[in-house]
Amino acid sequence: MLRAALVGATLMLVSTSANAVAPRTGPRLAAQHLTAMPAAGTRKPLRAAPEVRYATVASPAWKAFTAAAGGRWRAAYDRATGVPNRIWGSGIFVFGSVGSATIAESFARQWLAAHIDLVAPGSTPSDFELVSNHSDGEIRSLGFVQRSDGRLVVGGQLSFRFKRDRLVAIGSEALPEVKATAQRPRARITRAAIHMRATTALRRDLALPSAPVTAPGDEVVLPLVADDAVLGYRITRPLTIDGGVEGRYLAYADVATGEVLAVHQLNAYATGTLVYRGVDRYPGRPRIDIPAPRAAVTVDGAPQTTTPTGMLTWGSEAPVSVATAVVGDLIQVINKNDSEGILASALLTLAPNGTAVWDATSNPIEDAQLNVYLHANRVKDFVATHLDPELPLLGERMNANVNIGQECNAFFDGTSINFFQSSMKCENTGLVEDVIHHEFGHALHSAEIVRGVGSFDGAMSEGAADFLAASISNDSGMGRGFFYVDAPLRELDPADKEYRWPEDILEIHHTGMIYGGALWDLRKALIAAFGETEGVRIVQKIYIGTLRRSTSIPTSLIEALVEDDDDGNLDNGTPHECFIRDAYGRHGLRTASGNIVAPSPLVQQAKSTLVRIELSGLTDRCNGDEIESVTVDWRPSSTVEPAAGSAVATRATDDVYFVQLPLAIEGKIFYRARVKFADGSILTLADNLADPYYELYQGHTVPLYCTDFEDEDPFQEGWTTGTSNDQVASEWEWGEPGGGATDPPFAYSGTHILAQKLGGDYGKGITSWIKSPPIDVGRWTDVHLQYRRWLAVEDSHFDQARVTVNDKRAWLNYTANLGDSSATHHIDREWRYHDVALSGYSPTNVFTVGWDITTDQGLELGGWQLDDVCIVANINSVCGDGVKSPTEGCDEGVMNVDEPDRCRTYCLRPACGDSILDANEECDHGAGDATCSSTCQSLELPTLGGCCSANRGASGSLALATFVSALVLRRRRRG
């Protein structure tokens, strides 16, 4: 059942090993993230966490913004949407913006009107509704939610941060090109029908047969977003199904069909324990007496509430009878051990100036209730004292469900914290202090988010909850006692490693240790520099700031700097920037990126060439981005020299390195660069999992045909285009780049390119192609296509991108070869040089080179973008010179002749299908001859005779045509 896979937000789960835990979900599912249902029709999972890239895209919109703003600015881009997720820099002075909500809103709306194309492509300023104008006295945060045709766009938001009367940072989780109107269904079913159909589907698919389902809400636009692209938008109505401990889910139902398109689990699972005479972390340690804060009691029958220190008063000097249970102003425990839910209670005697102790250690069911009550109050007090005393959540009563009849788990469901009974494997999670603090950490994260500015990220929330528990215990080992031993469940500061982005992106608890570990390292460094009191104060301030305004773990780096800033100008640094960058950097989170500068085709023979590695985004104020080494690896395209190897690059400046790359005497060599920072993290270039190596060609060539698409429309110069469906127009266009999510923002040279849909994605379920004019290659027999490409296409298990010569495939994009689990998409993030050998694919001297993509009904990306196309020939390979080169099948000089059993005039050996009848062939009429097999043996057609042969008419013609077609199909399959 789907529900079994979705309950992956659990804090921790036990495996067969006593010291191991495993998530209840698959590796890509996180309960707090949207999961597509079958009705959505997506061919790939929705993303668990946005991927942010720190590389500014020099689009027209970015240039317009930086020109207007002045100073220096940087951006981090969302890989899937292409939208700048965070923009920060020198700041823009806006007098009065921190003190006046009106001034800040007015400026934000003016900015949005001027730069909507940068932060929300395809939207208008009126699509954004102000929902928050929040000030903590130092930073004013404005949050706008996104709408389309009046409908809320789920997750879409824009935000602004003002500090010291300067706009210092802008955030955008806006969705691009939301066209709800264009996708409006022709007919809608009623809300009642949606409710009925969605209820049936949710109860069935989530294995919650009797769970209540709320009535459908107002229409919203639901974005379906994968790791690397927006898959589409659907108009839906939200509903909630509440299975209690079995799971509570927000679902989105299609307004036209009632089908459930996606679900989002609201429970934030985790593990933990709590006791009362209370535990000191867990029951294996000696017990301690903890005052019962703000507990509802009766004193000699009169109701009273204890003080935060557990004090009671009464009007007599005699001992009194105190009746108490696990209910108070801030926490109400609910016992889930039996159907009646009887609460733990006690009747105690309290003498004047004395102490009454409720000791339930002999009864584990009551013991867990007492401890959950005590430590849930303790975490609330800690937040109020050290983190955010104004948080409304702290004054609200929270339910705590204890002794739930399952094992090794705990969770926060959006309103209550929940704890499971003990088992042979693990302790009652209501008896583990850290777990109680961890579960409240999820509530803290949810409550702190500034609407329209930050958003909830499951992995970050796990790290945030771990960090809260560790901060209270002053111990980086979280969850001691969970398995009845002192070893922690998770260690934020392991001695032998650091959890790093992106290599430690796994299930959400593991991923969360990247964020939690970075904050713990920051805490240690600040304590060492400023002492415990001040160091802890600084990190706690940064912690709350990241909870309020981050949308993912990577964005928390920028939000940490925003929170730390003291003058509204991030470009000149922040007081503790180097501590922040160092801590985050050791966990693989930094703002650095890089570029490779090297020649591509080399005509003059050389033994090596210079490769230059240019790094950007390195901090010039801190040591956190210190580079330990830059290594270039290479491998040849064949077995010829040079052998595969690597070399450490030489440092020219702080951000420029170079290395001499050995070259093949004739042919290609592939290479990449690995930038290793002092903290052990690595940045790899080229950044394309499907094509991770750059390539370089050396050989003396002569150009046969070249174009840079600048002077003339290629469609007026012999280029042709089309699709596999005559009713659908070709997507290929000539013009300036449109800068789509996976498209180039600029041409490689000049201003024009030849592209498959400028600034957009290719279509579904079709083949779209472009072909060059015919190019006569004469007697040259080692012919190459050399050009610049910017290609974005799915794994070729789904979408096939080809380079062709005379309609025969010369190159195909990569596949992971994992069936429908294949997901190694080819996504160039720069103009890549590409050399494709063309010779040998066609027995002719005239080549037509083509590019095409055949797509399925799933994900669409940017497709082909072409610039600086050249067809060249190696001058050392000429047919008819009597010297057989590696690309020739034969070469007998003047004896080459297109006659049976002779070396052909195009220097290929005799072959079936070349229309020349050789001695071992019974027939050879070229391709498509139904009377000749794929091995050039004659096929006999059946004789159509008998009673009906003289007058077979149309039916006889149909039978013959069918038989011939079958033979043709058989030849194609065999061939």
PDB file of N, CA, C and O in Angstrom, residues 5 7-13 20-33 48-49 269-270 438 457-463 466 489-490 499 501-515 553:
ATOM      1  N   ALA A   5       4.608   3.266   2.394  1.00  0.00           N
ATOM      2  CA  ALA A   5       5.805   3.957   1.904  1.00  0.00           C
ATOM      3  C   ALA A   5       5.849   5.402   2.355  1.00  0.00           C
ATOM      4  O   ALA A   5       6.897   6.005   2.417  1.00  0.00           O
ATOM      5  N   VAL A   7       4.924   6.747   5.324  1.00  0.00           N
ATOM      6  CA  VAL A   7       5.123   7.084   6.719  1.00  0.00           C
ATOM      7  C   VAL A   7       6.599   7.264   7.021  1.00  0.00           C
ATOM      8  O   VAL A   7       7.103   6.862   8.040  1.00  0.00           O
ATOM      9  N   GLY A   8       7.302   7.911   6.094  1.00  0.00           N
ATOM     10  CA  GLY A   8       8.752   8.020   6.208  1.00  0.00           C
ATOM     11  C   GLY A   8       9.228   9.187   7.031  1.00  0.00           C
ATOM     12  O   GLY A   8      10.412   9.402   7.139  1.00  0.00           O
ATOM     13  N   ALA A   9       8.335   9.982   7.617  1.00  0.00           N
ATOM     14  CA  ALA A   9       8.810  11.086   8.436  1.00  0.00           C
ATOM     15  C   ALA A   9       9.004  10.667   9.865  1.00  0.00           C
ATOM     16  O   ALA A   9       9.167  11.475  10.738  1.00  0.00           O
ATOM     17  N   THR A  10       8.953   9.362  10.125  1.00  0.00           N
ATOM     18  CA  THR A  10       9.196   8.886  11.470  1.00  0.00           C
ATOM     19  C   THR A  10      10.568   9.319  11.935  1.00  0.00           C
ATOM     20  O   THR A  10      11.509   9.353  11.172  1.00  0.00           O
ATOM     21  N   LEU A  11      10.652   9.602  13.207  1.00  0.00           N
ATOM     22  CA  LEU A  11      11.935  10.057  13.762  1.00  0.00           C
ATOM     23  C   LEU A  11      12.982   8.980  13.616  1.00  0.00           C
ATOM     24  O   LEU A  11      14.093   9.198  13.218  1.00  0.00           O
ATOM     25  N   MET A  12      12.636   7.735  13.984  1.00  0.00           N
ATOM     26  CA  MET A  12      13.611   6.659  13.913  1.00  0.00           C
ATOM     27  C   MET A  12      12.901   5.330  13.980  1.00  0.00           C
ATOM     28  O   MET A  12      11.873   5.197  14.589  1.00  0.00           O
ATOM     29  N   LEU A  13      13.485   4.336  13.366  1.00  0.00           N
ATOM     30  CA  LEU A  13      12.914   3.003  13.350  1.00  0.00           C
ATOM     31  C   LEU A  13      14.015   1.986  13.540  1.00  0.00           C
ATOM     32  O   LEU A  13      15.155   2.205  13.150  1.00  0.00           O
ATOM     33  N   ALA A  20      21.107  -0.134  14.990  1.00  0.00           N
ATOM     34  CA  ALA A  20      20.827   0.506  13.707  1.00  0.00           C
ATOM     35  C   ALA A  20      19.378   0.909  13.638  1.00  0.00           C
ATOM     36  O   ALA A  20      18.519   0.318  14.275  1.00  0.00           O
ATOM     37  N   VAL A  21      19.126   1.941  12.874  1.00  0.00           N
ATOM     38  CA  VAL A  21      17.755   2.367  12.631  1.00  0.00           C
ATOM     39  C   VAL A  21      17.578   2.532  11.140  1.00  0.00           C
ATOM     40  O   VAL A  21      18.520   2.777  10.407  1.00  0.00           O
ATOM     41  N   ALA A  22      16.351   2.401  10.663  1.00  0.00           N
ATOM     42  CA  ALA A  22      16.070   2.524   9.235  1.00  0.00           C
ATOM     43  C   ALA A  22      14.747   3.224   9.059  1.00  0.00           C
ATOM     44  O   ALA A  22      13.824   3.027   9.844  1.00  0.00           O
ATOM     45  N   PRO A  23      14.619   4.074   8.049  1.00  0.00           N
ATOM     46  CA  PRO A  23      13.351   4.769   7.808  1.00  0.00           C
ATOM     47  C   PRO A  23      12.296   3.813   7.314  1.00  0.00           C
ATOM     48  O   PRO A  23      12.591   2.790   6.707  1.00  0.00           O
ATOM     49  N   ARG A  24      11.032   4.158   7.563  1.00  0.00           N
ATOM     50  CA  ARG A  24       9.938   3.324   7.081  1.00  0.00           C
ATOM     51  C   ARG A  24       9.569   3.667   5.655  1.00  0.00           C
ATOM     52  O   ARG A  24       8.579   3.185   5.140  1.00  0.00           O
ATOM     53  N   THR A  25      10.329   4.502   5.016  1.00  0.00           N
ATOM     54  CA  THR A  25      10.007   4.944   3.671  1.00  0.00           C
ATOM     55  C   THR A  25      11.068   4.509   2.692  1.00  0.00           C
ATOM     56  O   THR A  25      12.148   4.118   3.085  1.00  0.00           O
ATOM     57  N   GLY A  26      10.758   4.616   1.403  1.00  0.00           N
ATOM     58  CA  GLY A  26      11.760   4.421   0.376  1.00  0.00           C
ATOM     59  C   GLY A  26      12.740   5.567   0.398  1.00  0.00           C
ATOM     60  O   GLY A  26      12.505   6.599   1.022  1.00  0.00           O
ATOM     61  N   PRO A  27      13.852   5.464  -0.301  1.00  0.00           N
ATOM     62  CA  PRO A  27      14.928   6.446  -0.173  1.00  0.00           C
ATOM     63  C   PRO A  27      14.571   7.827  -0.679  1.00  0.00           C
ATOM     64  O   PRO A  27      15.186   8.784  -0.285  1.00  0.00           O
ATOM     65  N   ARG A  28      13.575   7.943  -1.564  1.00  0.00           N
ATOM     66  CA  ARG A  28      13.274   9.266  -2.118  1.00  0.00           C
ATOM     67  C   ARG A  28      12.041   9.884  -1.473  1.00  0.00           C
ATOM     68  O   ARG A  28      11.674  11.003  -1.794  1.00  0.00           O
ATOM     69  N   LEU A  29      11.304   9.175  -0.607  1.00  0.00           N
ATOM     70  CA  LEU A  29      10.074   9.701  -0.049  1.00  0.00           C
ATOM     71  C   LEU A  29      10.329  10.346   1.308  1.00  0.00           C
ATOM     72  O   LEU A  29      10.955   9.755   2.176  1.00  0.00           O
ATOM     73  N   ALA A  30       9.851  11.558   1.457  1.00  0.00           N
ATOM     74  CA  ALA A  30       9.885  12.211   2.752  1.00  0.00           C
ATOM     75  C   ALA A  30       8.469  12.642   3.076  1.00  0.00           C
ATOM     76  O   ALA A  30       7.786  13.220   2.245  1.00  0.00           O
ATOM     77  N   ALA A  31       8.022  12.352   4.299  1.00  0.00           N
ATOM     78  CA  ALA A  31       6.612  12.505   4.587  1.00  0.00           C
ATOM     79  C   ALA A  31       6.147  13.934   4.445  1.00  0.00           C
ATOM     80  O   ALA A  31       4.998  14.183   4.125  1.00  0.00           O
ATOM     81  N   GLN A  32       7.009  14.908   4.705  1.00  0.00           N
ATOM     82  CA  GLN A  32       6.562  16.290   4.634  1.00  0.00           C
ATOM     83  C   GLN A  32       6.541  16.814   3.210  1.00  0.00           C
ATOM     84  O   GLN A  32       6.178  17.957   2.985  1.00  0.00           O
ATOM     85  N   HIS A  33       6.909  16.001   2.256  1.00  0.00           N
ATOM     86  CA  HIS A  33       6.930  16.459   0.871  1.00  0.00           C
ATOM     87  C   HIS A  33       5.821  15.789   0.068  1.00  0.00           C
ATOM     88  O   HIS A  33       5.348  14.702   0.393  1.00  0.00           O
ATOM     89  N   ALA A  48      12.108  15.657  -3.254  1.00  0.00           N
ATOM     90  CA  ALA A  48      12.070  15.666  -1.799  1.00  0.00           C
ATOM     91  C   ALA A  48      12.664  16.949  -1.244  1.00  0.00           C
ATOM     92  O   ALA A  48      12.294  17.388  -0.164  1.00  0.00           O
ATOM     93  N   ALA A  49      13.605  17.538  -1.990  1.00  0.00           N
ATOM     94  CA  ALA A  49      14.236  18.773  -1.531  1.00  0.00           C
ATOM     95  C   ALA A  49      14.690  19.567  -2.742  1.00  0.00           C
ATOM     96  O   ALA A  49      15.247  18.999  -3.680  1.00  0.00           O
ATOM     97  N   TYR A 269       7.289  12.256  11.875  1.00  0.00           N
ATOM     98  CA  TYR A 269       7.638  11.143  12.751  1.00  0.00           C
ATOM     99  C   TYR A 269       9.047  11.270  13.303  1.00  0.00           C
ATOM    100  O   TYR A 269       9.927  11.824  12.682  1.00  0.00           O
ATOM    101  N   ALA A 270       9.233  10.632  14.473  1.00  0.00           N
ATOM    102  CA  ALA A 270      10.553  10.531  15.053  1.00  0.00           C
ATOM    103  C   ALA A 270      10.458   9.553  16.221  1.00  0.00           C
ATOM    104  O   ALA A 270       9.399   9.000  16.462  1.00  0.00           O
ATOM    105  N   HIS A 438      12.965  16.640  20.736  1.00  0.00           N
ATOM    106  CA  HIS A 438      13.029  16.569  19.276  1.00  0.00           C
ATOM    107  C   HIS A 438      11.644  16.774  18.658  1.00  0.00           C
ATOM    108  O   HIS A 438      11.492  17.544  17.702  1.00  0.00           O
ATOM    109  N   ASP A 457      10.597  22.320   5.305  1.00  0.00           N
ATOM    110  CA  ASP A 457      11.376  21.298   4.611  1.00  0.00           C
ATOM    111  C   ASP A 457      11.625  20.169   5.597  1.00  0.00           C
ATOM    112  O   ASP A 457      12.165  20.391   6.681  1.00  0.00           O
ATOM    113  N   GLY A 458      11.232  18.939   5.233  1.00  0.00           N
ATOM    114  CA  GLY A 458      11.293  17.817   6.157  1.00  0.00           C
ATOM    115  C   GLY A 458      12.679  17.516   6.651  1.00  0.00           C
ATOM    116  O   GLY A 458      12.902  17.298   7.847  1.00  0.00           O
ATOM    117  N   ALA A 459      13.655  17.471   5.735  1.00  0.00           N
ATOM    118  CA  ALA A 459      15.023  17.148   6.138  1.00  0.00           C
ATOM    119  C   ALA A 459      15.592  18.223   7.052  1.00  0.00           C
ATOM    120  O   ALA A 459      16.226  17.932   8.075  1.00  0.00           O
ATOM    121  N   MET A 460      15.360  19.481   6.695  1.00  0.00           N
ATOM    122  CA  MET A 460      15.847  20.558   7.547  1.00  0.00           C
ATOM    123  C   MET A 460      15.190  20.501   8.916  1.00  0.00           C
ATOM    124  O   MET A 460      15.835  20.744   9.950  1.00  0.00           O
ATOM    125  N   SER A 461      13.895  20.144   8.953  1.00  0.00           N
ATOM    126  CA  SER A 461      13.187  20.082  10.230  1.00  0.00           C
ATOM    127  C   SER A 461      13.746  18.987  11.120  1.00  0.00           C
ATOM    128  O   SER A 461      13.839  19.149  12.346  1.00  0.00           O
ATOM    129  N   GLU A 462      14.155  17.853  10.532  1.00  0.00           N
ATOM    130  CA  GLU A 462      14.777  16.801  11.337  1.00  0.00           C
ATOM    131  C   GLU A 462      16.086  17.309  11.950  1.00  0.00           C
ATOM    132  O   GLU A 462      16.363  17.077  13.130  1.00  0.00           O
ATOM    133  N   GLY A 463      16.904  17.999  11.157  1.00  0.00           N
ATOM    134  CA  GLY A 463      18.140  18.553  11.690  1.00  0.00           C
ATOM    135  C   GLY A 463      17.883  19.619  12.737  1.00  0.00           C
ATOM    136  O   GLY A 463      18.591  19.704  13.754  1.00  0.00           O
ATOM    137  N   ASP A 466      16.810  17.878  15.968  1.00  0.00           N
ATOM    138  CA  ASP A 466      17.985  17.292  16.624  1.00  0.00           C
ATOM    139  C   ASP A 466      18.824  18.376  17.306  1.00  0.00           C
ATOM    140  O   ASP A 466      19.326  18.190  18.423  1.00  0.00           O
ATOM    141  N   LEU A 489      21.306   7.888  19.406  1.00  0.00           N
ATOM    142  CA  LEU A 489      20.608   7.462  18.199  1.00  0.00           C
ATOM    143  C   LEU A 489      21.221   8.132  16.974  1.00  0.00           C
ATOM    144  O   LEU A 489      21.408   7.504  15.931  1.00  0.00           O
ATOM    145  N   ARG A 490      21.561   9.425  17.111  1.00  0.00           N
ATOM    146  CA  ARG A 490      22.238  10.168  16.041  1.00  0.00           C
ATOM    147  C   ARG A 490      23.282  11.079  16.673  1.00  0.00           C
ATOM    148  O   ARG A 490      23.047  11.640  17.738  1.00  0.00           O
ATOM    149  N   TYR A 499      28.767  15.179   7.870  1.00  0.00           N
ATOM    150  CA  TYR A 499      27.664  14.929   6.935  1.00  0.00           C
ATOM    151  C   TYR A 499      27.640  16.087   5.942  1.00  0.00           C
ATOM    152  O   TYR A 499      27.532  17.250   6.334  1.00  0.00           O
ATOM    153  N   TRP A 501      26.545  17.961   2.074  1.00  0.00           N
ATOM    154  CA  TRP A 501      25.661  18.161   0.923  1.00  0.00           C
ATOM    155  C   TRP A 501      26.540  18.134  -0.329  1.00  0.00           C
ATOM    156  O   TRP A 501      27.564  18.783  -0.373  1.00  0.00           O
ATOM    157  N   PRO A 502      26.204  17.344  -1.384  1.00  0.00           N
ATOM    158  CA  PRO A 502      24.975  16.567  -1.539  1.00  0.00           C
ATOM    159  C   PRO A 502      25.154  15.070  -1.283  1.00  0.00           C
ATOM    160  O   PRO A 502      24.210  14.317  -1.409  1.00  0.00           O
ATOM    161  N   GLU A 503      26.381  14.611  -0.940  1.00  0.00           N
ATOM    162  CA  GLU A 503      26.599  13.166  -0.889  1.00  0.00           C
ATOM    163  C   GLU A 503      25.825  12.477   0.222  1.00  0.00           C
ATOM    164  O   GLU A 503      25.591  11.274   0.155  1.00  0.00           O
ATOM    165  N   ASP A 504      25.410  13.225   1.258  1.00  0.00           N
ATOM    166  CA  ASP A 504      24.650  12.612   2.349  1.00  0.00           C
ATOM    167  C   ASP A 504      23.160  12.909   2.259  1.00  0.00           C
ATOM    168  O   ASP A 504      22.446  12.828   3.262  1.00  0.00           O
ATOM    169  N   ILE A 505      22.667  13.223   1.077  1.00  0.00           N
ATOM    170  CA  ILE A 505      21.225  13.372   0.879  1.00  0.00           C
ATOM    171  C   ILE A 505      20.632  11.976   0.743  1.00  0.00           C
ATOM    172  O   ILE A 505      20.763  11.324  -0.292  1.00  0.00           O
ATOM    173  N   LEU A 506      20.017  11.495   1.793  1.00  0.00           N
ATOM    174  CA  LEU A 506      19.361  10.187   1.794  1.00  0.00           C
ATOM    175  C   LEU A 506      17.967  10.375   2.373  1.00  0.00           C
ATOM    176  O   LEU A 506      17.272  11.299   1.973  1.00  0.00           O
ATOM    177  N   GLU A 507      17.532   9.494   3.281  1.00  0.00           N
ATOM    178  CA  GLU A 507      16.247   9.747   3.924  1.00  0.00           C
ATOM    179  C   GLU A 507      16.392  10.964   4.837  1.00  0.00           C
ATOM    180  O   GLU A 507      17.498  11.382   5.184  1.00  0.00           O
ATOM    181  N   ILE A 508      15.256  11.537   5.239  1.00  0.00           N
ATOM    182  CA  ILE A 508      15.277  12.892   5.789  1.00  0.00           C
ATOM    183  C   ILE A 508      16.035  13.011   7.108  1.00  0.00           C
ATOM    184  O   ILE A 508      16.615  14.054   7.386  1.00  0.00           O
ATOM    185  N   HIS A 509      16.079  11.948   7.940  1.00  0.00           N
ATOM    186  CA  HIS A 509      16.821  12.065   9.194  1.00  0.00           C
ATOM    187  C   HIS A 509      18.317  12.129   8.933  1.00  0.00           C
ATOM    188  O   HIS A 509      19.046  12.880   9.585  1.00  0.00           O
ATOM    189  N   HIS A 510      18.779  11.328   7.984  1.00  0.00           N
ATOM    190  CA  HIS A 510      20.191  11.348   7.613  1.00  0.00           C
ATOM    191  C   HIS A 510      20.549  12.695   6.985  1.00  0.00           C
ATOM    192  O   HIS A 510      21.545  13.328   7.343  1.00  0.00           O
ATOM    193  N   THR A 511      19.721  13.151   6.027  1.00  0.00           N
ATOM    194  CA  THR A 511      19.967  14.442   5.382  1.00  0.00           C
ATOM    195  C   THR A 511      19.951  15.577   6.396  1.00  0.00           C
ATOM    196  O   THR A 511      20.747  16.512   6.316  1.00  0.00           O
ATOM    197  N   GLY A 512      19.051  15.486   7.374  1.00  0.00           N
ATOM    198  CA  GLY A 512      18.938  16.549   8.369  1.00  0.00           C
ATOM    199  C   GLY A 512      20.196  16.773   9.177  1.00  0.00           C
ATOM    200  O   GLY A 512      20.425  17.874   9.696  1.00  0.00           O
ATOM    201  N   MET A 513      21.044  15.730   9.270  1.00  0.00           N
ATOM    202  CA  MET A 513      22.281  15.897  10.041  1.00  0.00           C
ATOM    203  C   MET A 513      23.264  16.831   9.346  1.00  0.00           C
ATOM    204  O   MET A 513      24.214  17.308   9.978  1.00  0.00           O
ATOM    205  N   ILE A 514      23.064  17.116   8.061  1.00  0.00           N
ATOM    206  CA  ILE A 514      23.895  18.127   7.388  1.00  0.00           C
ATOM    207  C   ILE A 514      23.643  19.490   8.025  1.00  0.00           C
ATOM    208  O   ILE A 514      24.574  20.202   8.423  1.00  0.00           O
ATOM    209  N   TYR A 515      22.352  19.838   8.155  1.00  0.00           N
ATOM    210  CA  TYR A 515      21.990  21.127   8.765  1.00  0.00           C
ATOM    211  C   TYR A 515      22.288  21.129  10.257  1.00  0.00           C
ATOM    212  O   TYR A 515      22.913  22.065  10.790  1.00  0.00           O
ATOM    213  N   ILE A 553      17.646  23.225   3.227  1.00  0.00           N
ATOM    214  CA  ILE A 553      18.940  23.274   3.910  1.00  0.00           C
ATOM    215  C   ILE A 553      19.921  24.216   3.197  1.00  0.00           C
ATOM    216  O   ILE A 553      20.573  25.035   3.853  1.00  0.00           O
TER     217      ILE A 553
END
